[in-house]
XYZ file of C-alpha atoms in Angstrom:
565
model
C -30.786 -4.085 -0.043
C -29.162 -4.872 3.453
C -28.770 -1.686 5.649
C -25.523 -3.362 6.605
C -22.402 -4.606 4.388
C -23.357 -8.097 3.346
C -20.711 -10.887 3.551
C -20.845 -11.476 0.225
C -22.984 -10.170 -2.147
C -21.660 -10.500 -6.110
C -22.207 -6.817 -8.262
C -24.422 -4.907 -6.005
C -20.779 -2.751 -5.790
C -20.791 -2.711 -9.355
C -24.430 -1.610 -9.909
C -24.213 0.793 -7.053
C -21.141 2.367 -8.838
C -22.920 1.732 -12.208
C -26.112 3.779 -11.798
C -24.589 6.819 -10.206
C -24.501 10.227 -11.665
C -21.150 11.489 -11.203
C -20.179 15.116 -11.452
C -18.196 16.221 -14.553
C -14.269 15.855 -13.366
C -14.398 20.253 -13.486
C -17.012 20.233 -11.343
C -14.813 18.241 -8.460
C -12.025 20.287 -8.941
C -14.016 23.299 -8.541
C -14.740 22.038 -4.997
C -10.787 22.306 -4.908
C -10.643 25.494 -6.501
C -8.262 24.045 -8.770
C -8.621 25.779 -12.275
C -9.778 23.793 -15.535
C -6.256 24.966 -16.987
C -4.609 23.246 -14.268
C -6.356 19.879 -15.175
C -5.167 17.235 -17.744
C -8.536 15.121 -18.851
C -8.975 11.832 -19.361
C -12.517 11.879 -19.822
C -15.235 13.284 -18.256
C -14.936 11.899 -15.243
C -10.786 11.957 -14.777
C -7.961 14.329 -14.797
C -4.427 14.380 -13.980
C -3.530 17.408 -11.589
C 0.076 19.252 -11.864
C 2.785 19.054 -9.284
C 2.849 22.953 -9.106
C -0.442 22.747 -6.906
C 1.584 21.603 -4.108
C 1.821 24.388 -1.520
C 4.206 23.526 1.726
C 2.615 26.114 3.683
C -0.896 24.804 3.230
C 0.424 21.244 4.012
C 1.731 22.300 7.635
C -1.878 23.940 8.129
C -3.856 20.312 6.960
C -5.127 17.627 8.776
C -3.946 14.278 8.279
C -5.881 11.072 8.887
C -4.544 7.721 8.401
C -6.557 4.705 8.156
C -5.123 1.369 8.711
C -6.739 -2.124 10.613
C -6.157 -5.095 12.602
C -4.307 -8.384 11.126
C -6.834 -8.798 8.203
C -8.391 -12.059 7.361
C -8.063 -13.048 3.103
C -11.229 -10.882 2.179
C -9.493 -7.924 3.950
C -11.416 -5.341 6.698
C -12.604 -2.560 4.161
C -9.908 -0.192 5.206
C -10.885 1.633 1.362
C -14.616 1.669 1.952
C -14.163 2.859 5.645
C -11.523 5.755 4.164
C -13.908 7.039 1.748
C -17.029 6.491 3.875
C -14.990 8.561 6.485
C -14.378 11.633 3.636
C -18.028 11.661 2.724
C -18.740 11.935 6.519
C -16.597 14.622 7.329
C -17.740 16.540 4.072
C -21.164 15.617 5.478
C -20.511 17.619 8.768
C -18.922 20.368 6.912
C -15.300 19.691 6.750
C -13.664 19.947 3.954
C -11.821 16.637 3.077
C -10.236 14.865 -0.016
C -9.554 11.406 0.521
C -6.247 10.304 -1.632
C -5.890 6.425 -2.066
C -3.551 3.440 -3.558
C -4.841 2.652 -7.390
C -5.604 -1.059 -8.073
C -3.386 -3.511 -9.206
C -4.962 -5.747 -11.974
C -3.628 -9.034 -10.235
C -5.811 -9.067 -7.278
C -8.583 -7.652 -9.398
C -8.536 -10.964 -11.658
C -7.538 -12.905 -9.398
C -9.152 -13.002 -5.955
C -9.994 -9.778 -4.506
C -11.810 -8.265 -7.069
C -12.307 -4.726 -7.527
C -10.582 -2.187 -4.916
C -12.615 0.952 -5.209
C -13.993 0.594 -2.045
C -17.856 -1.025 -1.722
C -21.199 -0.215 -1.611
C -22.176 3.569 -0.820
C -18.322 4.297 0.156
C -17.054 3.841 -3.747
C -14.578 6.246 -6.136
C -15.504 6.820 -9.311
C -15.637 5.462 -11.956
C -15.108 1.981 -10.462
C -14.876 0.285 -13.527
C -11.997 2.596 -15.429
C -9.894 2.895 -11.676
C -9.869 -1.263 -11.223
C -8.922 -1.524 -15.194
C -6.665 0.943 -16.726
C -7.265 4.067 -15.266
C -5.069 6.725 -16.978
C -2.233 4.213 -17.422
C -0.077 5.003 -14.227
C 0.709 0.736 -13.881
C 1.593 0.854 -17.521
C 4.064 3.317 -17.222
C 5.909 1.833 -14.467
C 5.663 -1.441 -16.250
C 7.752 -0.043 -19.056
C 9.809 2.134 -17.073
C 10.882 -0.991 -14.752
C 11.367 -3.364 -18.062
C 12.965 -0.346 -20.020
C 15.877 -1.483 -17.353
C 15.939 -4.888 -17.637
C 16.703 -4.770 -21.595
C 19.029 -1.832 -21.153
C 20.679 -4.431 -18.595
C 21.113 -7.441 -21.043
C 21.924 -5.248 -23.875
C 25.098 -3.868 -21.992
C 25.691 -8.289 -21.245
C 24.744 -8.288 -24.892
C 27.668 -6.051 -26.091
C 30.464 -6.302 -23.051
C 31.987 -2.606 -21.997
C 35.441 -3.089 -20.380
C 34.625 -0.563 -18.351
C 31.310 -1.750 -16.961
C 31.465 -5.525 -17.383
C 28.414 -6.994 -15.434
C 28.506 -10.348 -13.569
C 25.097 -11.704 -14.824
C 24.928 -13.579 -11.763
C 24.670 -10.308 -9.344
C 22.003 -8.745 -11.188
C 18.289 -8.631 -9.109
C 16.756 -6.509 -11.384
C 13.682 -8.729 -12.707
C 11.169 -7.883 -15.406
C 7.610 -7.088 -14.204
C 3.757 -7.175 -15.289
C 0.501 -5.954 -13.328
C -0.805 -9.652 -13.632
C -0.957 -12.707 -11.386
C 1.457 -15.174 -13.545
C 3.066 -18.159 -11.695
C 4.809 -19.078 -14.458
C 6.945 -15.822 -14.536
C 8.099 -16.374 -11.747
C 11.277 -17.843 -12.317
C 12.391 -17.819 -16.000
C 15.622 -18.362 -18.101
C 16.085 -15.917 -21.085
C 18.635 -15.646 -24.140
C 18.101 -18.879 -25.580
C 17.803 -19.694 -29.101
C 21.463 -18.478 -30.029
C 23.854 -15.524 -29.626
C 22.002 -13.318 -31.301
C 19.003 -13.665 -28.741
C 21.069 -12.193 -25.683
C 22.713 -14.096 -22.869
C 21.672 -17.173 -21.379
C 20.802 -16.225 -17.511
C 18.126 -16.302 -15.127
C 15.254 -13.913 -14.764
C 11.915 -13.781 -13.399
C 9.094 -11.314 -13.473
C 7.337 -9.946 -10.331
C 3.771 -8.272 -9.991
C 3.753 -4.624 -10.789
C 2.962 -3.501 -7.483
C 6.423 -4.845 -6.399
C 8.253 -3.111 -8.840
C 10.839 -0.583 -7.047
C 9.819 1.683 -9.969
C 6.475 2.032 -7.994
C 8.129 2.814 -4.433
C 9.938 5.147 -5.954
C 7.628 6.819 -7.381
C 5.587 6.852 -4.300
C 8.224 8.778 -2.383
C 9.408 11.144 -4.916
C 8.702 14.807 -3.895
C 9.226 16.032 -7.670
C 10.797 15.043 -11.051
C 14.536 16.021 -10.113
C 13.790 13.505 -7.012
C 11.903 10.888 -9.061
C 15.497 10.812 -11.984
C 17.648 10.583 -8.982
C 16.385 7.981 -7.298
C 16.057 5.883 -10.438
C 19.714 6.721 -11.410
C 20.217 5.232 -7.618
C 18.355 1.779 -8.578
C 21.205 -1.010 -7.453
C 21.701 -3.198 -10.457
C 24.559 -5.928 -9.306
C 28.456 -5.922 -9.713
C 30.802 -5.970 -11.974
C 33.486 -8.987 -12.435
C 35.571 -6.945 -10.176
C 33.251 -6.258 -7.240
C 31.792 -2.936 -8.291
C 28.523 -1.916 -7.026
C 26.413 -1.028 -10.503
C 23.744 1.604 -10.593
C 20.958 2.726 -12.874
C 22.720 5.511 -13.487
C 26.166 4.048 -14.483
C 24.604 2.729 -17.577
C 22.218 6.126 -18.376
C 19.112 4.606 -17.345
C 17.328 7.515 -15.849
C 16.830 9.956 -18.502
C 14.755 7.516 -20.554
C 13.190 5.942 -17.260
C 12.164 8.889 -16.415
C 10.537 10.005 -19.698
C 8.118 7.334 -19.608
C 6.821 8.408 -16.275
C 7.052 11.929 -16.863
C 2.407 12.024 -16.814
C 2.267 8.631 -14.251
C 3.864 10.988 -11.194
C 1.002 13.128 -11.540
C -1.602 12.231 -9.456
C -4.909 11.682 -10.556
C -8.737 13.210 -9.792
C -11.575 11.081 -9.536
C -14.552 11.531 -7.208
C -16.508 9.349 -4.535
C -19.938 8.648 -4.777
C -21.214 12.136 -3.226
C -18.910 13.940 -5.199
C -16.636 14.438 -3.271
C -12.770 14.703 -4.050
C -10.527 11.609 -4.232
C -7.052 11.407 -5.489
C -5.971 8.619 -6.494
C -2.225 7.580 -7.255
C 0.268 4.862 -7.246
C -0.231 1.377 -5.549
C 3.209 -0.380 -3.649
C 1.793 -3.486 -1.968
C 1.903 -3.646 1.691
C 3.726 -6.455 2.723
C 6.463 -6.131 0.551
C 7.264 -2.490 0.064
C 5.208 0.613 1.765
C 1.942 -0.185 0.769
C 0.583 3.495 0.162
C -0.259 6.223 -2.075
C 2.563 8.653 -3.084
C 3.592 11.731 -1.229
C 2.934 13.511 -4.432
C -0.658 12.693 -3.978
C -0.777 12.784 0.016
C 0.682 16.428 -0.168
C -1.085 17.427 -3.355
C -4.365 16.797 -1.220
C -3.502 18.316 2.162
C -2.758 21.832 -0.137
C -6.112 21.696 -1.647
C -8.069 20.607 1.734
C -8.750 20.938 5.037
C -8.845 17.476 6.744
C -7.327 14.916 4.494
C -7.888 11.241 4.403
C -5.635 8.665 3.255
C -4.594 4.496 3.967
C -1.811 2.085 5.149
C -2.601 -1.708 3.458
C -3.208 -4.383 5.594
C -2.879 -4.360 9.081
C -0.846 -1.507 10.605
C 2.192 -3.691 11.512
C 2.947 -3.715 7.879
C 1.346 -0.548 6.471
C 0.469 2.109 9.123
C 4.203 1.155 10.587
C 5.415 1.951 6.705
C 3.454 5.265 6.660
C 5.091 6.442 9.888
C 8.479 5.728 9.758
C 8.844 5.586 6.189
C 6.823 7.662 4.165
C 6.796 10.423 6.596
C 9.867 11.232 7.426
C 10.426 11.385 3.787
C 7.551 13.407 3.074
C 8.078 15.740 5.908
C 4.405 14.275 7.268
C 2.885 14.568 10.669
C -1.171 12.613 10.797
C -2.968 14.480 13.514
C -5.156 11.050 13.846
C -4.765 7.341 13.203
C -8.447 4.987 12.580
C -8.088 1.325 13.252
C -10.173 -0.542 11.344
C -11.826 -3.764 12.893
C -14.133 -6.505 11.891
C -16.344 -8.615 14.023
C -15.498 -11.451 11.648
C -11.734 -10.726 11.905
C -12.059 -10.994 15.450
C -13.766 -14.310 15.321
C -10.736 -15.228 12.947
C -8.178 -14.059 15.727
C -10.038 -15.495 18.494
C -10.021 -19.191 16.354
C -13.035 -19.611 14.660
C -12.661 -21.810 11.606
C -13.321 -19.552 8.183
C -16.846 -21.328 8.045
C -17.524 -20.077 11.333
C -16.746 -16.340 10.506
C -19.784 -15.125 10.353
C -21.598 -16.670 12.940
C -21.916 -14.656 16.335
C -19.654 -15.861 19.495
C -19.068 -13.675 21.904
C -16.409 -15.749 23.467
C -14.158 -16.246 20.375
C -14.547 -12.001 19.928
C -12.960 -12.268 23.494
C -10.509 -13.427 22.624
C -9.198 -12.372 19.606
C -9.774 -8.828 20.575
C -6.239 -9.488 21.888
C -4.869 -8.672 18.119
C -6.675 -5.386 18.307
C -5.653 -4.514 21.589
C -2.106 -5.460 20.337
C -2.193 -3.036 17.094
C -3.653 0.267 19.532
C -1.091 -0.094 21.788
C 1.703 0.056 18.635
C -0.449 3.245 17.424
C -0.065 4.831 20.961
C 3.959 3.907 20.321
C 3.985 6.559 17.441
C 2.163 9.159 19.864
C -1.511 8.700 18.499
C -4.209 7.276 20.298
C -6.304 5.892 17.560
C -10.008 5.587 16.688
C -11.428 2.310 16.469
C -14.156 1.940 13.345
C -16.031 -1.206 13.623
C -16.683 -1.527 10.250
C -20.394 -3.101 10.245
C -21.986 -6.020 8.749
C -24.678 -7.667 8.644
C -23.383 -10.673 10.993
C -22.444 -8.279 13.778
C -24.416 -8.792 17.236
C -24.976 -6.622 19.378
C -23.437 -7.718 22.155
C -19.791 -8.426 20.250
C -20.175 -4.699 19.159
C -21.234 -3.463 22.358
C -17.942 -5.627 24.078
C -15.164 -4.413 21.518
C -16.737 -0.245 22.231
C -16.378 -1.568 26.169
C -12.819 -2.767 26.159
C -12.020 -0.420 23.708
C -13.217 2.409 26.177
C -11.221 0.509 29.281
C -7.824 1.478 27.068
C -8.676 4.804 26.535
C -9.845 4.620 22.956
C -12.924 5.149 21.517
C -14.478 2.664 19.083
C -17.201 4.018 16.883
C -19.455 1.335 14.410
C -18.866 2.714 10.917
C -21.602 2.416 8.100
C -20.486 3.829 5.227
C -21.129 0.323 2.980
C -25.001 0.889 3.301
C -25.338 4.859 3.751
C -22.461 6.764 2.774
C -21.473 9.891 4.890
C -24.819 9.429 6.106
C -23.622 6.193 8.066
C -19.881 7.747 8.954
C -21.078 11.003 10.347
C -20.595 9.349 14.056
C -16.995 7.923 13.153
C -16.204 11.700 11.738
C -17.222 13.558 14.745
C -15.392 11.271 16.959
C -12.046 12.192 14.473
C -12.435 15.848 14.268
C -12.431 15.648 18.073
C -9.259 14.116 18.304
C -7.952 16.246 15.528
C -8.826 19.257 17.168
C -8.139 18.467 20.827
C -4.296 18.054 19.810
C -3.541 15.593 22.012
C -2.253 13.330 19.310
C 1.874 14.542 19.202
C 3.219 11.515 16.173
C 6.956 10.612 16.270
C 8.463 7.748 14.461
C 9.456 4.861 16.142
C 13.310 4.427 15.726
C 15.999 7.116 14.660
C 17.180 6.474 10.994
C 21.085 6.853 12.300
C 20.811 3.325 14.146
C 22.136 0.212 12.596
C 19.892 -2.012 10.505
C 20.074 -4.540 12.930
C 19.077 -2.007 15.855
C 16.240 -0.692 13.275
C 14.949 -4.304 12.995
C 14.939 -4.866 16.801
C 12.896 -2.185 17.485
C 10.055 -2.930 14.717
C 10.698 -6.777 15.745
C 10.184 -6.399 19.827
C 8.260 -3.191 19.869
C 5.760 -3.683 16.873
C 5.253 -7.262 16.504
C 6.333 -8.520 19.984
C 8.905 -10.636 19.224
C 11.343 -12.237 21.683
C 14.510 -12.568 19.325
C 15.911 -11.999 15.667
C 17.805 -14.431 14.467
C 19.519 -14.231 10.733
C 20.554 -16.994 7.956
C 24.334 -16.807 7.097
C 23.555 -15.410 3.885
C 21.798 -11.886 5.826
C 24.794 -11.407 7.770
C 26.745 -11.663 4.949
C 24.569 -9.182 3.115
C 24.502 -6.876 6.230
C 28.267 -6.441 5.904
C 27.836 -5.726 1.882
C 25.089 -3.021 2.590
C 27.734 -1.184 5.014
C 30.495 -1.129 2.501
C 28.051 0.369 0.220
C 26.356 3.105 2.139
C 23.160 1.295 2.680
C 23.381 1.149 6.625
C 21.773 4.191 7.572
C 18.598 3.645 5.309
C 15.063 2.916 7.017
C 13.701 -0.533 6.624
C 10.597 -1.888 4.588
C 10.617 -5.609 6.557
C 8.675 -8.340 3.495
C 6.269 -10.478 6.108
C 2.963 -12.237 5.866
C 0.340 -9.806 6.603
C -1.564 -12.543 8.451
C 0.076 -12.705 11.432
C 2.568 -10.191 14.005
C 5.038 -12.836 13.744
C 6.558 -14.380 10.246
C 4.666 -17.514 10.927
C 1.005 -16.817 9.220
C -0.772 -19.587 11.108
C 0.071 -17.937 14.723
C -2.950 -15.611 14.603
C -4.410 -13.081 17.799
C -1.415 -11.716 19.323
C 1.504 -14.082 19.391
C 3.998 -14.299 22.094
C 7.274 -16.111 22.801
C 8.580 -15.956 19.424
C 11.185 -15.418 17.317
C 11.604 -13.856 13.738
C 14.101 -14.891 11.177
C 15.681 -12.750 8.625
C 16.241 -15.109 5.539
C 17.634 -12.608 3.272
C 18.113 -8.697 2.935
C 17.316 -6.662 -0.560
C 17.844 -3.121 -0.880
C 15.704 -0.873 -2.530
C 18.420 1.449 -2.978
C 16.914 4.386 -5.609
C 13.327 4.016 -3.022
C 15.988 4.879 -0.279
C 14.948 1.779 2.182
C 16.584 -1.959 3.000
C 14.205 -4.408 3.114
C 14.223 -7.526 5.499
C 12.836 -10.415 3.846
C 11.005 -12.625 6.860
C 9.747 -15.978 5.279
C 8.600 -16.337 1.597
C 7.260 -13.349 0.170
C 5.404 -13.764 -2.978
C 6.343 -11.137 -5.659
C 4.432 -12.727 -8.412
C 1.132 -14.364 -6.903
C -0.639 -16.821 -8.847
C -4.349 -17.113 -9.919
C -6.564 -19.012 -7.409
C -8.372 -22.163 -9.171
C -11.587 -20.733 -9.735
C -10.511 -16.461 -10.342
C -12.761 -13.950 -10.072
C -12.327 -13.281 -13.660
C -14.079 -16.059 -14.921
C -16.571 -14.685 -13.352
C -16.429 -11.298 -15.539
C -17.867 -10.271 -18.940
C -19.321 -7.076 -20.946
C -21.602 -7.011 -23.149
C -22.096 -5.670 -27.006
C -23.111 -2.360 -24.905
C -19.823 -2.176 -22.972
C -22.026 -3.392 -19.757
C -19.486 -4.871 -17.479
C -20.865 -7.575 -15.420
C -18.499 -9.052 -12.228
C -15.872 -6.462 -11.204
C -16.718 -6.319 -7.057
């Protein structure tokens, strides 16, 4: 096997993750001193923990590390293999550390991405159950989120004077954790009165379900029932605003997620601890594992390491002025991961040239890099630069992103966790403890919730992706002025763009400039607690690519599963 991560190499995740002898799920929360009472087993080799294990205290004392990357190219950077690499490391060189993670979403598993346990020798396990099923977290907020949608039509179903519902207000779609084009856009009630009323619908992916934000940033269960009472349904006839709660939604909501807002214990490759929980997608909602989990970790361990999805424009800008002002969070350190490939991308090589060595396009897209550590340094962190390795790299590309890396200030360490574990992340480790403990690092979010929406958007516009100007469609200003009348005005934002580019067009790669961004629409997430600016087309239901990666999966009479990578 490669000492490096291949490009592409089919299964050797799978087999790696397949032939590994993983400690019995007591065994890992031992290394926690959490008590076998306290778990909930799924398994051998799962539990669910209890929300009583939370300790304030002990989260003020923890270190947080949060691992985000550059504008990522369609295979992404390995921000999950360089997070869990970087936990075995820092076990390795005796820190204690728990790394705490997103869970899969079955769509990009079957459809293009494949698994998302990270790769190689920087895996949680077991692989196989966490990219399936896992202990039926998705489910749950499936039915939860749908458990809505038909308490919705039955109240269109039988009118209440009191509550009558304009069908045509309602945004509340149906979901499932599956890429279905089809779903997208629907029509249901047909076939007669007694089969509901004829409207609209649609389903989106799981992921995007505002059940799953939500549940992300609920600190409890009296915090998870009132935001879901505070989902925003539509209006009445009369131009009433309509909430979850106004037609007793939350109770029964509620119940079905009463074991999926525990957060679950699995266990990387070295045994080490990993929590894994929840899974909003990036560029359309905050793209990171709950605060249940986050602060459920940094009470059990020392140094605690966690992930923002795709590049940190979308997800490390989420994390900072999202999730933790909510969660009350302060990351001592911020890693960057970069890709010599993604470079090559940013600089304009064509996707066939991606991994071929040229200095010169490196050059220059190391302008999209440069662009995301200055937006770290915005938040008050300087961040670490992991150049995570393969086996395409050169030499001299690695040794020219460490040099301008060092001319900023930052230092840029080659991480290879994908071929040795801890072993091969022991380097990026050191180089984050010493961050961590010099305390230079002094995080702040970037804009004050008080400002307007539009003041909030011109500061994550300008300052994070470097656009000129804003400009909005008729129908956001009209929305803008709805949100005020109904409270929404002093919420943070969660801004829906393509996570290929800083701008909203996906094709200007590097680091745009002289731009503008348009706000086509606004939604509000209103039980999450967030508005979201919708820049572009945002897919909420993605389709399957022509040839997916499951046709490319099977299991045998054995229950051998052959594919999942």
């Amino acid at each position: 096997m490669s000492k490096e991560a291949p490009v592409k190499e089919v299964n050797i995740d799978l087999e790696i993750a397949q032939a590994a002898k993983p400690l019995h799920i007591k065994q890992v929360a031992q290394k926690l001193h959490v008590s076998e009472d306290d778990l909930e087993y799924y398994g051998k080799y799962k539990a669910k923990l209890p929300l009583s294990l939370i300790d304030e205290e002990k989260v003020a004392k923890s270190n947080l590390v949060l691992v985000t990357a550059i504008s990522p190219t369609p295979a992404g950077e390995g921000k999950t293999t360089v997070s869990i690499g970087l936990c075995d490391g820092l076990n390795a060189i005796g820190k204690q550390t728990t790394v705490a993670l997103r869970e899969p979403s079955l769509g990009p598993v079957f459809g293009i991405k494949g698994g998302a346990a990270g790769g190689g020798y920087s895996q949680v396990i077991p692989m196989v159950d966490i990219n399936l099923h896992f202990t039926g977290d998705f489910s749950a907020i499936e039915k939860a989120n749908n458990l809505l949608s038909a308490l919705i039509d039955n109240r269109l179903q039988f009118k209440n004077p009191d509550l009558d519902i304009d069908s045509r207000t309602i945004g509340w779609k149906r979901v499932m954790d599956m890429n279905d084009r089809a779903l997208r856009q629907i029509v249901i009630g047909l076939g007669g009165k007694a089969n509901g009323i004829i409207r609209e619908d649609g389903f989106n992916i799981t992921a995007a379900s505002e059940v799953m934000a939500i549940i992300c940033l609920s600190k409890n269960f009296e915090d998870l029932k009132k935001r879901l009472g505070s989902i925003f349904i539509g209006y009445t006839f009369d131009k009433k605003p309509v909430f979850a709660r106004d037609i007793k939604a939350e109770g029964p909501m509620a119940m079905l997620l009463k074991d999926a807002i525990k957060p679950n214990l699995v266990q990387t490759l070295e045994g080490n601890p990993a929590i894994v929980h929840g899974g909003p997608f990036a560029n359309i909602a905050q793209g990171t594992n709950s605060i249940i989990a986050t602060k459920t970790a940094m009470s059990l361990s020392d140094y605690v390491v966690t992930e923002a999805g795709f590049g940190a424009d979308l997800g490390a800008e989420k994390f900072l002025d999202l999730k933790c002002p909510i969660g009350g969070l302060k990351p001592k350190a911020i890693v960057l991961v970069a890709t010599v490939r993604a470079l090559r991308h940013h600089g304009g090589a064509k996707k066939e040239e991606y991994n071929t060595p040229n200095l010169d396009v490196v050059k220059k897209g190391f302008e999209n890099l440069e662009k995301h550590i200055e937006n770290c340094k915005k938040f008050g962190i300087t961040p670490v630069v992991a150049i995570n390795n393969f086996i395409t790299d050169s030499a001299e590309e690695v040794t020219y992103i460490q040099e301008k890396c060092a001319s900023l200030g930052v230092k840029a360490v080659v991480s290879k966790g994908w071929a040795h574990g801890g072993n091969g992340t022991k380097d990026l480790a050191s180089a984050v403890v010493e961050v961590v403990e010099s305390g230079v690092n002094d995080f702040h979010p970037l804009y004050d919730w008080s400002l307007t929406i539009e003041e909030k958007i011109k500061v994550v516009a300008t300052e994070i992706y470097g656009a000129d100007s804003i400009e909005y469609s008729a129908q956001a200003k009209q929305q803008l002025k709805e949100f005020d009348k109904l409270g929404f005005g002093k919420f943070p934002i969660c801004v829906a763009k393509t996570q290929k580019s800083f701008s909203d067009n996906e094709h200007l790669i590097g680091r745009p400039r002289n731009f503008s961004v348009t706000i086509r629409e606004f939604e509000v997430a209103a039980g999450a607690g967030f508005v979201i600016p919708i820049l572009g087309q945002m897919m909420r239901m993605p389709g399957l690519p022509k040839v997916p990666a499951a046709e490319g999966m099977d299991i045998d009479n054995d229950g051998n599963i052959t594919g999942l990578s």
